[in-house]
Coordinates of C-alpha atoms in Angstrom, one line a residue:
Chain A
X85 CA 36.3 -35.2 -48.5
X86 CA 39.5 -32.7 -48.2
X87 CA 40.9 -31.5 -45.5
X88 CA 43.8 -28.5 -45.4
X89 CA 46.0 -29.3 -42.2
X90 CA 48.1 -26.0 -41.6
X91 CA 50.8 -25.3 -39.0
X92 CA 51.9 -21.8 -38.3
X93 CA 55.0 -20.5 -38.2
X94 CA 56.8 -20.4 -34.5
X95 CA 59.7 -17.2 -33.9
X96 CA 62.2 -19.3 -34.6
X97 CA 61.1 -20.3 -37.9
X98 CA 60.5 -16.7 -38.5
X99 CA 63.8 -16.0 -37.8
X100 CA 65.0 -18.3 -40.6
X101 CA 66.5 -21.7 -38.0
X102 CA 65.8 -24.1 -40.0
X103 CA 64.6 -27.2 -38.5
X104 CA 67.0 -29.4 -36.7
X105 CA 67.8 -33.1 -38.5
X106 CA 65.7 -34.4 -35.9
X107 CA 62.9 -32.4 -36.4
X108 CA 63.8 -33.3 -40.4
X109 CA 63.5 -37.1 -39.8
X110 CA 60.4 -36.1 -37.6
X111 CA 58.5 -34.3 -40.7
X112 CA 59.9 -37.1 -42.7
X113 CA 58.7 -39.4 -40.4
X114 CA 54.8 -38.1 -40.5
X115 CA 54.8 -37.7 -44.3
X116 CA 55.5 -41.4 -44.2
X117 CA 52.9 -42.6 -41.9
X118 CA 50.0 -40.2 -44.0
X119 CA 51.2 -41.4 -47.0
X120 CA 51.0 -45.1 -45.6
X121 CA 47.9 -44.5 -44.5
X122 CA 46.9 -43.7 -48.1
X123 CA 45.2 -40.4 -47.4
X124 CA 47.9 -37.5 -47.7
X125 CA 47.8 -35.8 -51.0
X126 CA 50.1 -33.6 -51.2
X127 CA 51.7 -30.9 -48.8
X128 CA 54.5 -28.4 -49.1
X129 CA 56.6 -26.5 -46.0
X130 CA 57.4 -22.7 -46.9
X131 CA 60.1 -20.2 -46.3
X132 CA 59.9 -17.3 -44.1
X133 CA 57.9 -14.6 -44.6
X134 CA 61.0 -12.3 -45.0
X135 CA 61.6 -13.9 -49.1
X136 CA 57.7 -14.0 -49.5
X137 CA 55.5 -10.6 -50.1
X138 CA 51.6 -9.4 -49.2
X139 CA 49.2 -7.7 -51.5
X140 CA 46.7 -5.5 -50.1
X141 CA 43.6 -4.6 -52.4
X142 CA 41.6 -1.4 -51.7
X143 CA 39.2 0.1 -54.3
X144 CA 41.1 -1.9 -56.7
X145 CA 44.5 -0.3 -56.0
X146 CA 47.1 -2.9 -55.4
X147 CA 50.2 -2.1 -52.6
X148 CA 52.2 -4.8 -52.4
X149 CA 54.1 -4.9 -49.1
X150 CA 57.9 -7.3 -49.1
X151 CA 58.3 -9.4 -46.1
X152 CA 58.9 -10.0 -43.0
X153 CA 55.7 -9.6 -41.3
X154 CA 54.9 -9.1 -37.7
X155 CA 53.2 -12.0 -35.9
X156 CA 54.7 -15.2 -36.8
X157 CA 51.8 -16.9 -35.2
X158 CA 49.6 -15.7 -37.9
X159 CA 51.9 -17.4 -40.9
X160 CA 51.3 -20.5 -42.4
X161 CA 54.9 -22.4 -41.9
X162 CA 53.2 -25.5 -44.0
X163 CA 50.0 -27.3 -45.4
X164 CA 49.1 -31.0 -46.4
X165 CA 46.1 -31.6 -48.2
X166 CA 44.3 -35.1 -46.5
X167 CA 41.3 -37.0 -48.4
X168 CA 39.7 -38.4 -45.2
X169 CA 35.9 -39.4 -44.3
X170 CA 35.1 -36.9 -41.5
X171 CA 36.7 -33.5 -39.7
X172 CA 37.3 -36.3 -37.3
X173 CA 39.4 -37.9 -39.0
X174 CA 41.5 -35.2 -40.5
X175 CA 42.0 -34.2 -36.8
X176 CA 43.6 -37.4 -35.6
X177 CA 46.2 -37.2 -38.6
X178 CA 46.9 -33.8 -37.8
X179 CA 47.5 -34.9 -33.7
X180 CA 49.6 -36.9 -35.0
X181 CA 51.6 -34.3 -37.3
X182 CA 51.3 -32.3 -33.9
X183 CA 52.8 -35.2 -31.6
X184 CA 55.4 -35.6 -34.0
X185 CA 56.8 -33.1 -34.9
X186 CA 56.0 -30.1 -31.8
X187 CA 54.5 -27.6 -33.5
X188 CA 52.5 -24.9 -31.9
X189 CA 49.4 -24.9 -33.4
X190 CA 47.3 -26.7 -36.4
X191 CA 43.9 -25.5 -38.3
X192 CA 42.2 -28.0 -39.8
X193 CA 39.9 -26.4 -42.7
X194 CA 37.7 -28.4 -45.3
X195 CA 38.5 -27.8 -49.1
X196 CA 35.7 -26.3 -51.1
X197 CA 34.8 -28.9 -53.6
X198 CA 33.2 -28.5 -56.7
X199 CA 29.7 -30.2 -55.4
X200 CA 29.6 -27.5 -52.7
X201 CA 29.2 -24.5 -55.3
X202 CA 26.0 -26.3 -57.0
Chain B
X185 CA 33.3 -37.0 -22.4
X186 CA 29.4 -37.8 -23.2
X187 CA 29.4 -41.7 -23.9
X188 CA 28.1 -40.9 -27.5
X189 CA 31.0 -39.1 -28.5
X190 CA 33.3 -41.2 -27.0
X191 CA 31.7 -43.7 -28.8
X192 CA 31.6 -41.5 -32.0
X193 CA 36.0 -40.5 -31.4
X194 CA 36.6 -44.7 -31.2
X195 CA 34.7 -45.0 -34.4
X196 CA 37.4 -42.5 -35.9
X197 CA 40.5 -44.5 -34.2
X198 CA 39.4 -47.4 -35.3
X199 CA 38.9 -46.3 -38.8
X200 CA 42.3 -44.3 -39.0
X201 CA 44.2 -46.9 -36.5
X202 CA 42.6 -50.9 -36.7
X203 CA 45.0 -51.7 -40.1
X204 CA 48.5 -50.9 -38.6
X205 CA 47.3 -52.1 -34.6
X206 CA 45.6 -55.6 -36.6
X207 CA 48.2 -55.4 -39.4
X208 CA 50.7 -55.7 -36.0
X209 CA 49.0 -58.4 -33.8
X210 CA 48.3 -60.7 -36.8
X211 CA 52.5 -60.8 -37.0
X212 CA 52.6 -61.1 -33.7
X213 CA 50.0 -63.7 -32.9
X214 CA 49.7 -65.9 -36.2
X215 CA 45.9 -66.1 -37.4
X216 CA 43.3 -62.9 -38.2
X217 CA 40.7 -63.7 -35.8
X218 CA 42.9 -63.8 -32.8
X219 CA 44.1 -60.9 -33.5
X220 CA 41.3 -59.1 -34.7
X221 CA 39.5 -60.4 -31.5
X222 CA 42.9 -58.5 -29.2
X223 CA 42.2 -55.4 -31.3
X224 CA 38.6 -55.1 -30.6
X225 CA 40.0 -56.0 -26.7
X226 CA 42.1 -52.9 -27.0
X227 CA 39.4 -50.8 -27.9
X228 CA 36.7 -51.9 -25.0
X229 CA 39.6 -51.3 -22.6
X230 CA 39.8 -47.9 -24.3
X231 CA 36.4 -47.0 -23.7
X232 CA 36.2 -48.4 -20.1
X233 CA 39.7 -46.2 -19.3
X234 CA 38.6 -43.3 -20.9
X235 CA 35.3 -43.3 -20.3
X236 CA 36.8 -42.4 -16.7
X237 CA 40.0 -41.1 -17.1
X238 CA 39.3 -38.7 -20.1
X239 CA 40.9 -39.4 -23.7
X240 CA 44.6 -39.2 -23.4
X241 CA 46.1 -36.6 -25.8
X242 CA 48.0 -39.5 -27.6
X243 CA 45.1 -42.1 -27.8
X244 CA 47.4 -43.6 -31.3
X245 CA 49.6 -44.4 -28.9
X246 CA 47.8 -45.6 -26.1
X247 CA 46.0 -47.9 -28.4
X248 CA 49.2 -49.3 -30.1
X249 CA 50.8 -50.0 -26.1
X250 CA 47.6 -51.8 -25.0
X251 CA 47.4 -54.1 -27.8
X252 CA 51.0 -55.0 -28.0
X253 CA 50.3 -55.8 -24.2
X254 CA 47.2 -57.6 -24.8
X255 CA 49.5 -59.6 -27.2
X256 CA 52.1 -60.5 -25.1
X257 CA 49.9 -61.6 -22.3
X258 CA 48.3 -63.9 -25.0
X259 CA 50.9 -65.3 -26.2
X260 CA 52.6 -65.9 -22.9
X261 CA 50.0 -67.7 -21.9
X262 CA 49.6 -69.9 -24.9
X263 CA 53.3 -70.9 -24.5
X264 CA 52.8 -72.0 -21.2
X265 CA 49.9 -73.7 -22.6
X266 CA 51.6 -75.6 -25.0
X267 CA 54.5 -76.2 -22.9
X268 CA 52.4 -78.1 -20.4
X269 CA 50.8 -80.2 -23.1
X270 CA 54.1 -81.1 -24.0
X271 CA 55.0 -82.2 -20.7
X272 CA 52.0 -84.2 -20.1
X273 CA 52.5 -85.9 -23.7
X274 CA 56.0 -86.7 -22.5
X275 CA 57.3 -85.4 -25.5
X276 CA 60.6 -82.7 -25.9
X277 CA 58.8 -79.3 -26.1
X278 CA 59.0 -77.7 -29.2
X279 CA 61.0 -74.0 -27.9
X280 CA 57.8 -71.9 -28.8
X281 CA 59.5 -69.0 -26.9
X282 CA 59.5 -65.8 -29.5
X283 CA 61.8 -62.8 -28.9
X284 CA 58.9 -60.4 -28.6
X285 CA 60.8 -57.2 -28.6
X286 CA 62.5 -58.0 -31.6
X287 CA 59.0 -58.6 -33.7
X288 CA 57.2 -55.7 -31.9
X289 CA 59.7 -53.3 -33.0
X290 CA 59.3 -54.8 -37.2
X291 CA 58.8 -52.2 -39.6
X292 CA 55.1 -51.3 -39.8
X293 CA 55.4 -50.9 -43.6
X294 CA 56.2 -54.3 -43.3
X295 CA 53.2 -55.7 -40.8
X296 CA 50.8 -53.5 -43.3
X297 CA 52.3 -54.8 -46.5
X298 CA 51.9 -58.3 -44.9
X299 CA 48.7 -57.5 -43.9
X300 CA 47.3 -56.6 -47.5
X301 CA 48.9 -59.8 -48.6
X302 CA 47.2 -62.2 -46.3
X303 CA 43.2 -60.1 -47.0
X304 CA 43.9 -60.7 -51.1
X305 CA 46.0 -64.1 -50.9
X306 CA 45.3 -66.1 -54.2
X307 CA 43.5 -68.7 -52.7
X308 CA 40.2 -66.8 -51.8
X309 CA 37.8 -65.8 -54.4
X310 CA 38.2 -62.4 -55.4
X311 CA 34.9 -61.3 -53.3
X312 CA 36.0 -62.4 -50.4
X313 CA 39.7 -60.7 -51.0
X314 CA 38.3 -57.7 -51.6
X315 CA 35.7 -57.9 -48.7
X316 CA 38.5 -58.9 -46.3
X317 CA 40.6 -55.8 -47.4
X318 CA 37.9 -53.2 -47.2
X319 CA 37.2 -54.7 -43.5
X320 CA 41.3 -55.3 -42.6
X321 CA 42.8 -52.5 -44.4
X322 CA 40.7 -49.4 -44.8
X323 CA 38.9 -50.3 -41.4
X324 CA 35.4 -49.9 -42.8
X325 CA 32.6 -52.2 -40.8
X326 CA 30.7 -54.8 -42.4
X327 CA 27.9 -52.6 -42.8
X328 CA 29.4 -50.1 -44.4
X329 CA 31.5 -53.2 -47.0
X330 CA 28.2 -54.1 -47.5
X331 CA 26.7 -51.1 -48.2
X332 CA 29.3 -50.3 -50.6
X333 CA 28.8 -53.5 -52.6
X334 CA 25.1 -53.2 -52.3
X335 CA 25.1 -56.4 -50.9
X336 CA 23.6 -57.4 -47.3
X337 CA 24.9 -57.2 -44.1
X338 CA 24.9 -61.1 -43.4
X339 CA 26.3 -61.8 -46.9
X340 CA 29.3 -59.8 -46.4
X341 CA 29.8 -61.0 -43.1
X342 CA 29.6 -64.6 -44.5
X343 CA 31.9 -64.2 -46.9
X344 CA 34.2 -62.4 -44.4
X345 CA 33.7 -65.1 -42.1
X346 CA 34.5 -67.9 -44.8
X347 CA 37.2 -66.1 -46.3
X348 CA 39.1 -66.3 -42.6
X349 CA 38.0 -69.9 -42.1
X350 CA 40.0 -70.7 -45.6
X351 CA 42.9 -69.0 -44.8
X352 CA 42.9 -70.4 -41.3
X353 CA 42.2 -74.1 -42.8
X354 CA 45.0 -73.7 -45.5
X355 CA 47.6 -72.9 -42.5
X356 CA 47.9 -69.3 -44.1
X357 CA 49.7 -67.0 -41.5
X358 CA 51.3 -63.6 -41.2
X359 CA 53.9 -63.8 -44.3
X360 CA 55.3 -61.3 -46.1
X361 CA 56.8 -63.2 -49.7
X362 CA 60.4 -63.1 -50.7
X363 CA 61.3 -61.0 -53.1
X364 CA 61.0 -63.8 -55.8
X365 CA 57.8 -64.5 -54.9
X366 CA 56.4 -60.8 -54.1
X367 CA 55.7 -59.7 -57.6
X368 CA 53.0 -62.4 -58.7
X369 CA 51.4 -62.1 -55.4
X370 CA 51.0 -58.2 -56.0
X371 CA 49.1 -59.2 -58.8
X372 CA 46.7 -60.3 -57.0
X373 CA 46.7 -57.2 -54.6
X374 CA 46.4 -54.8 -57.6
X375 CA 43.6 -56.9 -59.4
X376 CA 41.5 -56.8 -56.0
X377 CA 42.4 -52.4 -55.6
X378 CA 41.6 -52.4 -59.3
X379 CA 38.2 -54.5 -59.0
X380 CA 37.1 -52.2 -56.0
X381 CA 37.6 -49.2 -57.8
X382 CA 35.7 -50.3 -61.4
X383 CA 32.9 -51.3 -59.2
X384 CA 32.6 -48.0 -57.8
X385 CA 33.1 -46.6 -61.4
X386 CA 31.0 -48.2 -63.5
X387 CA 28.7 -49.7 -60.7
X388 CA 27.5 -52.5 -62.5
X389 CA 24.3 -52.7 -60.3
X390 CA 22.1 -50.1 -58.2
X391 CA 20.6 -47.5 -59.1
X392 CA 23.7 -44.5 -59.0
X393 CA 26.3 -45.6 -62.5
X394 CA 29.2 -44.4 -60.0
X395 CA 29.9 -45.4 -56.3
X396 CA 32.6 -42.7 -55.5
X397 CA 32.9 -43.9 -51.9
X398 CA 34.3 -47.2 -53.4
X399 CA 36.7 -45.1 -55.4
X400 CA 38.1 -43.5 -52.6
X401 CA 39.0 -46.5 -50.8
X402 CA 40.5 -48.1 -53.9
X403 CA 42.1 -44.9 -53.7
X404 CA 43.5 -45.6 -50.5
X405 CA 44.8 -49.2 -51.2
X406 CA 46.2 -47.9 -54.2
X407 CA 48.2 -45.0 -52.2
X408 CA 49.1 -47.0 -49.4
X409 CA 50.2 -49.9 -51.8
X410 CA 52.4 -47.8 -53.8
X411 CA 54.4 -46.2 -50.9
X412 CA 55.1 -49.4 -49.5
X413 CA 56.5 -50.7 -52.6
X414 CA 57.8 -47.4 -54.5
X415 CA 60.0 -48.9 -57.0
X416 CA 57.3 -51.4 -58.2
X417 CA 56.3 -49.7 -61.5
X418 CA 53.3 -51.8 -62.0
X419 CA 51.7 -51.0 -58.7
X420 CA 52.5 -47.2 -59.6
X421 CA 50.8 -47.3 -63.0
X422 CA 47.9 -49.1 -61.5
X423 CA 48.0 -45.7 -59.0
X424 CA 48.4 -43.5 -62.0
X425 CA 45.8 -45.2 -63.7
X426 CA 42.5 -44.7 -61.1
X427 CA 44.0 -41.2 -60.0
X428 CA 43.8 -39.8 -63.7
X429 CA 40.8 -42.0 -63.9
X430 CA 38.9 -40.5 -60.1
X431 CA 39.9 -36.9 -61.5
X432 CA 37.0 -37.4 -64.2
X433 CA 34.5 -39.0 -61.7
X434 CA 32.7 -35.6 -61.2
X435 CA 32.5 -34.6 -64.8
X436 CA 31.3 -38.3 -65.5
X437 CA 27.7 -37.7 -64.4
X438 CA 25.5 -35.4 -65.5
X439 CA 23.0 -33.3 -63.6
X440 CA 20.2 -36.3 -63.5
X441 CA 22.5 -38.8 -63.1
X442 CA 23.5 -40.2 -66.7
X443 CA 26.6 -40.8 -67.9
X444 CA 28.7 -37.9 -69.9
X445 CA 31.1 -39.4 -72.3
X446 CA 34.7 -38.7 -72.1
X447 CA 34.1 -36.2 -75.5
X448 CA 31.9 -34.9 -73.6
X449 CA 33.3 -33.6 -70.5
X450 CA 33.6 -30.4 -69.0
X451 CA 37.5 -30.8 -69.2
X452 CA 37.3 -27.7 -66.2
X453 CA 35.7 -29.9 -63.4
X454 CA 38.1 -32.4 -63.8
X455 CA 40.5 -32.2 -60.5
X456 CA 43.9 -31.0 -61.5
X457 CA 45.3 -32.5 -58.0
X458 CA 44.1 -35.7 -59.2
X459 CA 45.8 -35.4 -62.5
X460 CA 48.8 -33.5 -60.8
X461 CA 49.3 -37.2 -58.9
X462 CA 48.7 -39.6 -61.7
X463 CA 50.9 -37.3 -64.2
X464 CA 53.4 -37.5 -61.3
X465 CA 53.5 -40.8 -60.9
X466 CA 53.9 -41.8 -64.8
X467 CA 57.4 -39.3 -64.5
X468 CA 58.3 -41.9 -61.8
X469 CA 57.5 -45.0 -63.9
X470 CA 59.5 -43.4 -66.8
X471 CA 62.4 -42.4 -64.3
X472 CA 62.0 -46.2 -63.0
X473 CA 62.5 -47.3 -66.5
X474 CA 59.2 -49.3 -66.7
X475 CA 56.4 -48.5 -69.2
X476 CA 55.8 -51.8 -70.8
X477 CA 53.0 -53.2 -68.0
X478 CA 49.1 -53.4 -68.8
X479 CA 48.6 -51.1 -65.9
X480 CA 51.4 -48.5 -67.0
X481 CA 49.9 -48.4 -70.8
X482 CA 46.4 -48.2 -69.8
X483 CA 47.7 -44.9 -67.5
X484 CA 50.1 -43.7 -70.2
X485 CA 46.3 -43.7 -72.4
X486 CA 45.0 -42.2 -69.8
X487 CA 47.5 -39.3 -69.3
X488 CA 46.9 -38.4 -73.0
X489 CA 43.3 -38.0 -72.3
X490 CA 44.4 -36.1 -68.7
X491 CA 47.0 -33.4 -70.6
X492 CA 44.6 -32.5 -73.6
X493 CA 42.9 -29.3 -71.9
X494 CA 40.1 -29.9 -75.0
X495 CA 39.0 -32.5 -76.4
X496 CA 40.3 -31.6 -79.6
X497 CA 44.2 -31.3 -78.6
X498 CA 44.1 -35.3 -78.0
X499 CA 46.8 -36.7 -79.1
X500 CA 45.4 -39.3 -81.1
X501 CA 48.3 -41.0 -82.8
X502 CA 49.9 -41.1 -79.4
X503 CA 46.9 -43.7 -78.0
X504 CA 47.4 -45.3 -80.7
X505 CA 50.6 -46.6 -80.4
X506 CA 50.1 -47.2 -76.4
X507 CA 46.7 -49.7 -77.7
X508 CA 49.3 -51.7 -80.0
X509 CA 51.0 -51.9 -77.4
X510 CA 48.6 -52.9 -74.8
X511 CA 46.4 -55.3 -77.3
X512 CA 50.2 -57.4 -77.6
X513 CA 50.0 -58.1 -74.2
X514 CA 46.5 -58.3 -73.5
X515 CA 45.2 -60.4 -76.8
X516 CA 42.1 -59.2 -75.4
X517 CA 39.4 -58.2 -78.6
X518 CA 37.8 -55.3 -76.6
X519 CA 40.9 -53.4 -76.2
X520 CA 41.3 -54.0 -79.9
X521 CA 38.2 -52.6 -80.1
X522 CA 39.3 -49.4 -78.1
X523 CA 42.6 -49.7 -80.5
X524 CA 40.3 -49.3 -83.6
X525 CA 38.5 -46.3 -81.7
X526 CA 42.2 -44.5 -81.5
X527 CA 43.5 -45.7 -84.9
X528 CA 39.8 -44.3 -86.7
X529 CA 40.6 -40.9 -84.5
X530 CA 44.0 -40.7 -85.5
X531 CA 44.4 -41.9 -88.9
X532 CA 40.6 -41.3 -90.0
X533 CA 37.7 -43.4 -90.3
X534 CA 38.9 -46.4 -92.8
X535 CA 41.8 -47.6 -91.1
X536 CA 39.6 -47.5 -87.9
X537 CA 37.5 -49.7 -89.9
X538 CA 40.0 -52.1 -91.0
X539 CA 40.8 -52.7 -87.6
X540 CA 37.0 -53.6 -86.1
X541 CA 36.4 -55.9 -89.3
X542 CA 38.2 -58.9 -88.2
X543 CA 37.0 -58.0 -84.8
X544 CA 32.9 -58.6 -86.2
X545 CA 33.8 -62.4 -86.6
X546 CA 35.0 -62.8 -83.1
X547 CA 33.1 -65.6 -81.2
X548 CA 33.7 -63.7 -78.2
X549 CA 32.8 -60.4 -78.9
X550 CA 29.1 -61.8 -80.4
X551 CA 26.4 -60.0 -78.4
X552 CA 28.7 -57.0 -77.4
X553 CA 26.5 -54.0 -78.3
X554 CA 29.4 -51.9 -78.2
X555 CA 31.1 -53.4 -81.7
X556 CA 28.7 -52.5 -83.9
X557 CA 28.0 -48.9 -82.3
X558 CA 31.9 -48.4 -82.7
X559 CA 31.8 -50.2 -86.6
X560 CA 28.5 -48.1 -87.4
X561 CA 30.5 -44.6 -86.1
X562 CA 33.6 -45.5 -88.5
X563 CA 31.2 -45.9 -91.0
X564 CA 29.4 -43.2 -91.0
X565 CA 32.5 -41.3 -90.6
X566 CA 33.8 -42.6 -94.0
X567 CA 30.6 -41.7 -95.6
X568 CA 29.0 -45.4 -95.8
X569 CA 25.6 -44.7 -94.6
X570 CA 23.4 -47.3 -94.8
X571 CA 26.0 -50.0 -94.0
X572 CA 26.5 -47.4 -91.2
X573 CA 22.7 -47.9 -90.1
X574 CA 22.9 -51.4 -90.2
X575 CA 25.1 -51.6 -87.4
X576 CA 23.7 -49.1 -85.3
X577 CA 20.2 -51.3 -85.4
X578 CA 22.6 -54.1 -84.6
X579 CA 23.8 -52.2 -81.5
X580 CA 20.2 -50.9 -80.5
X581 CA 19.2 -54.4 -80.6
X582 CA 21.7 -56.1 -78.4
X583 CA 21.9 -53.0 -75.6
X584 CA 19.6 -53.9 -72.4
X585 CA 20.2 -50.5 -71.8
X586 CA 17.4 -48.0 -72.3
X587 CA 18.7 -45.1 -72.9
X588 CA 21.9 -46.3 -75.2
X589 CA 19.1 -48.3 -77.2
X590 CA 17.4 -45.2 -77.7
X591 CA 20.6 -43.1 -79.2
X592 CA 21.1 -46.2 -81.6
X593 CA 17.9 -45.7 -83.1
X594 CA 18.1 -42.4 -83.4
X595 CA 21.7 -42.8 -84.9
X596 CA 20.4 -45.3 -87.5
X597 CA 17.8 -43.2 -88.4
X598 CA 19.9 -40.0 -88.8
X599 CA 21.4 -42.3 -91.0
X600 CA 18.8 -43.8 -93.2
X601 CA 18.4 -39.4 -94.0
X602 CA 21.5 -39.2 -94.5
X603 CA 21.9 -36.2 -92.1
X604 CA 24.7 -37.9 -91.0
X605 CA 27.0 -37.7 -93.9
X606 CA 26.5 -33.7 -94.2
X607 CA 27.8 -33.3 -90.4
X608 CA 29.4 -36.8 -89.1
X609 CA 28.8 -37.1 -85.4
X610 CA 31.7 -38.4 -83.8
X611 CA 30.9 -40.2 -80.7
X612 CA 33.1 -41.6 -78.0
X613 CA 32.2 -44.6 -76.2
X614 CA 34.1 -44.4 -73.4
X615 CA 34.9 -47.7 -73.2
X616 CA 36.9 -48.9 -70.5
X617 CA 40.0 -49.6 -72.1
X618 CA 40.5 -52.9 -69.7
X619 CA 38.1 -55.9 -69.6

């Protein structure tokens, strides 16, 4: 089964630092071990919401609102997509993602797979 | 922490932990058992700490300090061991003294790599490798190796149990081969991934035609092989190969369980991550300059299949060409076969034909239903008919399969009314284009 692992973005981020080379290497350093591990599919970082945007749907109108955004805690900073046997497991990669690399906080969510829509 | 869930969290840490803590202790220590013994050590220690202490937020790395402790007290003591023996055979004492920081700190790519090496070393049968990497590597019990194989418990941990006595007997330690030596020992690594995944693809007993749990842990050999040896192309098109492969395994069975040909498919339930990877993957083996292994062809095939979004957009011509290249390195009369399958897409139904002809003298191909379902579907393609039902009554008679005997018949019969020629029903066979 799939797991989504997601940090969120921290103030900082939000205000465009970009991670330090150690916290680089750090990132680097988890992607290595998952991928090791054999069970880290893919996984991307993204920018701040200031260059992204937000679409809000109402009665089928569509406002699209440019970024930033307030709450930086509420933004996803980054996802990796693990194929793992249990939540369980998924969890102990993403302590690991958390050890490593200091984030604030991780939600582990299970992808939707085409066996659960039968 | 209740004990059941402590229990239930070790379970997990052994699962996602045991290869790199064992893939470390068998450098450090020598043989498997010892250090497959220290690991299990490390993890009763675990429970008896935590069990009062609470888990600590880092248990990885709790679990990685104890055991290189356990280690160290071990071999400590087995030096001093030694040494005394020495003394009391009055003979100089080999230095046994390791530098122990200096191989606790090795690369862990390395310890893992060497690992996989030791479970699927050449000199076990290719059960027992596979057995011993499920167990080792992917840290899955002996019930659940067992389960997966359909075989029972006690078998498995026979064979598990042999296969460690052999290696033990044979003076087979921790190595990790030079690089002369590396590649033909990854050949044996890749055939045992690649065995573990067909049999979880085309089970070939139990009552289920796929085992997807065995094709995720092929999976995860293949992923783990691949990043610790990135620039080997072989080993990538082997992981190219089962990931476009896996991204069909849903489409592959249909709603009672029987097999849907590769024609066949729902092309929209295949999983584009999947085929994202593999397709990824073969840009790397181009990029790497290698295309020309069996592994790398048979995924090159398998991309064509992967990038057609219907059946109809298969680039035919283009399989082809990967089959003549594949049957000159294989020599191997079923991937002619799936060669004359590509050539009668491509180029129609008589050069298809003139391809499987030779093939029907074969010695080794006698009694392969498949042949003659493939020769009557050319046939009946190029408007031959009852030579055409010939060899599907051929093919219904040699098939211990019920339900492919039964499509035979009907095909022959279709045939003998020659419903067939008026609307020529093009069937794929979905042959595995290895064996």
């Amino acid at each position: 089964m799939r797991y989504m692992v997601m940090h969120y973005e921290t103030e900082a981020m939000e205000n465009g630092v970009t991670p330090t080379p150690e916290q680089q290497a750090a990132i680097g350093e988890y992607m290595k071990e998952s991928a090791v591990a054999g069970v880290l599919l893919g996984g991307e970082g993204v920018h701040p919401s200031s260059s992204g945007a937000r679409l809000e749907i109402a009665d089928g109108n569509v406002r699209i609102i440019d970024g930033p955004f307030a709450e930086a805690k509420e933004l996803i900073a980054g996802f990796a997509i693990l194929e793992v046997d249990s939540l369980a497991e998924a969890v102990e990669h993403a302590r690991k993602f958390a050890l490593i690399t200091g984030v604030e906080r991780i939600d582990v969510r299970r992808v939707v797979e085409f066996s659960d829509l039968q | 922490m209740e004990a059941g869930d402590l229990d239930a969290m070790l379970a997990t840490l052994w699962r996602v932990d045991s290869p790199r803590i064992v893939a470390r202790l068998v450098r450090l220590v020598g043989d498997l058992d010892t250090a497959e013994e220290l690991a299990q050590d490390t993890f009763v220690a675990a429970i008896e700490k935590w069990r009062h202490e609470g888990v600590p937020s880092n248990p990885a790395g709790w679990l990685n300090t104890t055991a290189r402790f356990l280690a160290v007290d071990r071999i400590r003591r087995r030096d001093t061991q030694r040494h005394k023996y020495h003394l009391v055979a009055a003979t100089t004492p080999r230095s046994t003294d390791l530098d122990i920081g200096q191989i606790v700190d090795g690369d862990l790519a390395d310890d893992l790599l060497g690992l996989i090496f030791m479970a699927c070393h050449p000199i076990l049968p290719p059960d027992a490798r596979s057995a011993l990497t499920l167990k080792l590597v992917c840290g899955l019990t002996t019930g659940e190796v067992a389960r997966a194989f359909l075989a029972p418990e006690a078998t498995i941990a026979q064979r598990v149990v042999r296969a460690k006595r052999t290696l033990a007997a044979a003076d087979i330690r921790f190595e990790l081969p030079g690089p002369a030596e590396r590649p033909t020992r990854l050949d044996a690594v890749r055939e045992v991934i690649y065995l573990v995944f067909n049999e979880g693809y085309s089970a070939t007993s139990g009552d289920s035609w796929v085992r997807p749990e065995l094709c995720s842990e092929a999976l995860r050999l293949g992923r783990m092989l691949a990043n610790l040896t990135p620039d080997d192309t072989e080993t990538l098109g082997l992981l190219a190969l089962i990931e476009l492969q896996a991204s069909r395994l849903t489409a592959r069975v249909g709603p009672h369980g029987d097999p849907v040909l590769l024609m066949d498919q729902d092309r929209t339930r295949w999983d584009r991550l999947l085929i994202r990877r593999g397709l990824a993957l073969i840009e790397r083996i181009h990029r790497l300059r290698g295309t020309a292994g069996p592994y790398a062809l048979q995924a090159a095939i398998a991309a064509c299949h992967a990038r057609a979004t219907t059946a109809a957009d298969t680039d035919w011509p283009r399989i082809a060409a990967l089959y003549d290249g594949l049957v000159q390195i294989t020599s191997s009369p079923v991937v002619e076969l799936n060669r004359a399958v590509a050539i009668g897409r491509a180029f129609g139904p008589q050069a298809g034909l003139d391809v499987v002809r030779p093939l029907l003298d074969h010695p080794a191909m006698r009694g392969y239903h498949l042949l003659p379902a493939v020769a009557g579907d050319l046939s009946c393609g190029a408007g031959n008919h009852e030579e055409a039902r010939r060899y599907f009554l051929d093919s219904a008679a040699l098939t211990a399969n019920t339900q492919q005997r039964r499509t035979m018949q009907r095909r022959a019969a279709d045939c003998a009314t020659h419903h067939a020629g008026s609307t020529p029903h093009q069937q794929d066979h979905d042959l595995p284009p290895e064996c």
